């Protein structure tokens, strides 16, 4: 059949069917679907204004170190509170805690409307971090504690949700800011998070009731010790370290990439169009990536994701002076793809290898991302003036690529 198709007019149809199969929706379990939908709306409400936040802070005379410090105050509490939230997931339904976290995002939007003074502003950066800890630890606990057919695929779905939000949220946010100023976008975000919290509670509460148990804090502490002991094994430690390095660079990007584009001479409208188009085009690519992630072992996804991220980061820094809209676009698609593979692989690996302790594993898995992001934001704010954006991208890319290459080589040799 394939030979006939190849030699006759049916060949274009064959190619079309192959492309259709590439971008059809991968399989998704009910709990993964509901968690991913909640994640999407959480990020949609936040990304309505987050893209413009660095520019907003610069307009308020914040220095680059202050901008890095602002993000540090958001991400550090996520890591610090994750172990406590992991323990609470034993005693309280994770869906309830996740819904409370969503409401915290709404409270943050309300605080940004009021913005009475700098102390309150910084306080609510920390409150946002605590809210994120509640949501992400609880969401991971719900998924890790469920019977997932393919953990890496499930977490690839979960981690791709922000990309879907990125495709439209900045454009909607820009329209609201243009029409109603920042107060309009914050009010809309507040309302959206309120209804998202209701959705989270209603859809996930019954699916996660089996996870609630009367565990004492000493028992939870012992579970953490067992998880940390497992993390010291090379089969888990190397992929975690490679993923952690990818996240550090991602933290730098999240904080300063918009300012990097501005430094290249891009206008705010160009930045808006770029980010919206980038996320929109990445949608079908992410569906293809989810299928590819499901084909390989979690460790393989981490190491290859790190190598891909490293290569494109090196390209971004090496050719920064001659990059145009299209070249930056292609490079960022590659970095997104590598980051998605590395993150899904790490969480999928922990879900599979530490499935006896889903709450503690979820807490520790949550710690990696915000801690690395906080470090990326803080370190970036301190060294940008001395090193500049291009050199940071190149050095970061070399380190990340090397970690992924050596990790995969070690794994192959060990086999």
PDB file of N, CA and C in Angstrom, residues 24 32 37 81 87 90 99 110 123 126 166 169 194 202 213 229 250 280 291 295 352 355 372 374 379 393 408:
ATOM      1  N   UNK A  24      -2.247  15.257  16.173  1.00  0.00           N
ATOM      2  CA  UNK A  24      -3.439  14.863  16.898  1.00  0.00           C
ATOM      3  C   UNK A  24      -3.128  14.851  18.389  1.00  0.00           C
ATOM      4  N   UNK A  32      -5.163  14.375  34.900  1.00  0.00           N
ATOM      5  CA  UNK A  32      -4.170  15.211  34.209  1.00  0.00           C
ATOM      6  C   UNK A  32      -4.856  16.323  33.448  1.00  0.00           C
ATOM      7  N   UNK A  37      -5.961  21.995  32.935  1.00  0.00           N
ATOM      8  CA  UNK A  37      -6.900  23.096  32.671  1.00  0.00           C
ATOM      9  C   UNK A  37      -6.791  24.157  33.765  1.00  0.00           C
ATOM     10  N   UNK A  81       8.351  26.921  51.338  1.00  0.00           N
ATOM     11  CA  UNK A  81       7.084  26.411  51.874  1.00  0.00           C
ATOM     12  C   UNK A  81       6.694  25.056  51.298  1.00  0.00           C
ATOM     13  N   UNK A  87       3.526  18.219  53.588  1.00  0.00           N
ATOM     14  CA  UNK A  87       2.932  17.609  54.780  1.00  0.00           C
ATOM     15  C   UNK A  87       1.427  17.873  54.843  1.00  0.00           C
ATOM     16  N   UNK A  90      -0.993  15.554  53.174  1.00  0.00           N
ATOM     17  CA  UNK A  90      -1.402  14.326  53.864  1.00  0.00           C
ATOM     18  C   UNK A  90      -2.705  14.538  54.627  1.00  0.00           C
ATOM     19  N   UNK A  99      -6.775  24.889  45.276  1.00  0.00           N
ATOM     20  CA  UNK A  99      -7.767  25.951  45.083  1.00  0.00           C
ATOM     21  C   UNK A  99      -7.423  27.187  45.913  1.00  0.00           C
ATOM     22  N   UNK A 110      -5.307  41.760  43.380  1.00  0.00           N
ATOM     23  CA  UNK A 110      -5.968  42.822  44.147  1.00  0.00           C
ATOM     24  C   UNK A 110      -4.947  43.734  44.816  1.00  0.00           C
ATOM     25  N   UNK A 123       5.893  42.363  50.165  1.00  0.00           N
ATOM     26  CA  UNK A 123       5.188  41.346  50.955  1.00  0.00           C
ATOM     27  C   UNK A 123       4.331  40.458  50.065  1.00  0.00           C
ATOM     28  N   UNK A 126       6.031  37.755  48.112  1.00  0.00           N
ATOM     29  CA  UNK A 126       6.207  36.539  48.914  1.00  0.00           C
ATOM     30  C   UNK A 126       4.896  35.766  49.032  1.00  0.00           C
ATOM     31  N   UNK A 166       0.308  31.535  27.162  1.00  0.00           N
ATOM     32  CA  UNK A 166       1.166  32.550  26.550  1.00  0.00           C
ATOM     33  C   UNK A 166       0.680  32.968  25.170  1.00  0.00           C
ATOM     34  N   UNK A 169      -2.849  35.225  26.299  1.00  0.00           N
ATOM     35  CA  UNK A 169      -2.948  36.088  27.481  1.00  0.00           C
ATOM     36  C   UNK A 169      -2.258  37.443  27.289  1.00  0.00           C
ATOM     37  N   UNK A 194     -10.817  33.663  40.739  1.00  0.00           N
ATOM     38  CA  UNK A 194     -11.903  33.261  41.636  1.00  0.00           C
ATOM     39  C   UNK A 194     -12.670  32.070  41.043  1.00  0.00           C
ATOM     40  N   UNK A 202     -14.097  21.810  42.518  1.00  0.00           N
ATOM     41  CA  UNK A 202     -15.204  20.943  42.096  1.00  0.00           C
ATOM     42  C   UNK A 202     -14.698  19.749  41.288  1.00  0.00           C
ATOM     43  N   UNK A 213      -4.766  11.377  54.396  1.00  0.00           N
ATOM     44  CA  UNK A 213      -4.525  10.374  55.428  1.00  0.00           C
ATOM     45  C   UNK A 213      -3.981  11.062  56.678  1.00  0.00           C
ATOM     46  N   UNK A 229      17.354  10.340  50.413  1.00  0.00           N
ATOM     47  CA  UNK A 229      18.308   9.243  50.267  1.00  0.00           C
ATOM     48  C   UNK A 229      18.268   8.685  48.849  1.00  0.00           C
ATOM     49  N   UNK A 250      16.340  29.255  32.764  1.00  0.00           N
ATOM     50  CA  UNK A 250      14.949  29.665  32.543  1.00  0.00           C
ATOM     51  C   UNK A 250      14.563  30.803  33.483  1.00  0.00           C
ATOM     52  N   UNK A 280       1.854  30.687  20.283  1.00  0.00           N
ATOM     53  CA  UNK A 280       0.828  30.136  19.399  1.00  0.00           C
ATOM     54  C   UNK A 280       1.416  29.068  18.479  1.00  0.00           C
ATOM     55  N   UNK A 291       4.085  13.590  22.552  1.00  0.00           N
ATOM     56  CA  UNK A 291       4.141  12.238  22.007  1.00  0.00           C
ATOM     57  C   UNK A 291       5.567  11.694  22.030  1.00  0.00           C
ATOM     58  N   UNK A 295       7.634   8.393  24.342  1.00  0.00           N
ATOM     59  CA  UNK A 295       8.352   7.273  23.716  1.00  0.00           C
ATOM     60  C   UNK A 295       9.635   6.904  24.439  1.00  0.00           C
ATOM     61  N   UNK A 352       7.693   8.102  38.949  1.00  0.00           N
ATOM     62  CA  UNK A 352       7.846   6.664  38.756  1.00  0.00           C
ATOM     63  C   UNK A 352       8.727   6.023  39.824  1.00  0.00           C
ATOM     64  N   UNK A 355       7.246   6.741  43.782  1.00  0.00           N
ATOM     65  CA  UNK A 355       5.785   6.705  43.835  1.00  0.00           C
ATOM     66  C   UNK A 355       5.245   6.331  45.208  1.00  0.00           C
ATOM     67  N   UNK A 372      15.656  27.221  41.519  1.00  0.00           N
ATOM     68  CA  UNK A 372      16.507  27.498  40.372  1.00  0.00           C
ATOM     69  C   UNK A 372      16.114  28.810  39.704  1.00  0.00           C
ATOM     70  N   UNK A 374      14.623  31.373  41.117  1.00  0.00           N
ATOM     71  CA  UNK A 374      15.024  32.470  42.004  1.00  0.00           C
ATOM     72  C   UNK A 374      16.517  32.747  41.866  1.00  0.00           C
ATOM     73  N   UNK A 379      20.992  35.970  40.444  1.00  0.00           N
ATOM     74  CA  UNK A 379      22.344  35.998  39.886  1.00  0.00           C
ATOM     75  C   UNK A 379      22.378  36.854  38.627  1.00  0.00           C
ATOM     76  N   UNK A 393      24.135  34.054  28.096  1.00  0.00           N
ATOM     77  CA  UNK A 393      23.469  33.013  27.313  1.00  0.00           C
ATOM     78  C   UNK A 393      24.467  31.960  26.845  1.00  0.00           C
ATOM     79  N   UNK A 408      23.972  11.828  29.722  1.00  0.00           N
ATOM     80  CA  UNK A 408      23.540  10.772  28.806  1.00  0.00           C
ATOM     81  C   UNK A 408      24.675   9.791  28.539  1.00  0.00           C
TER      82      UNK A 408
END
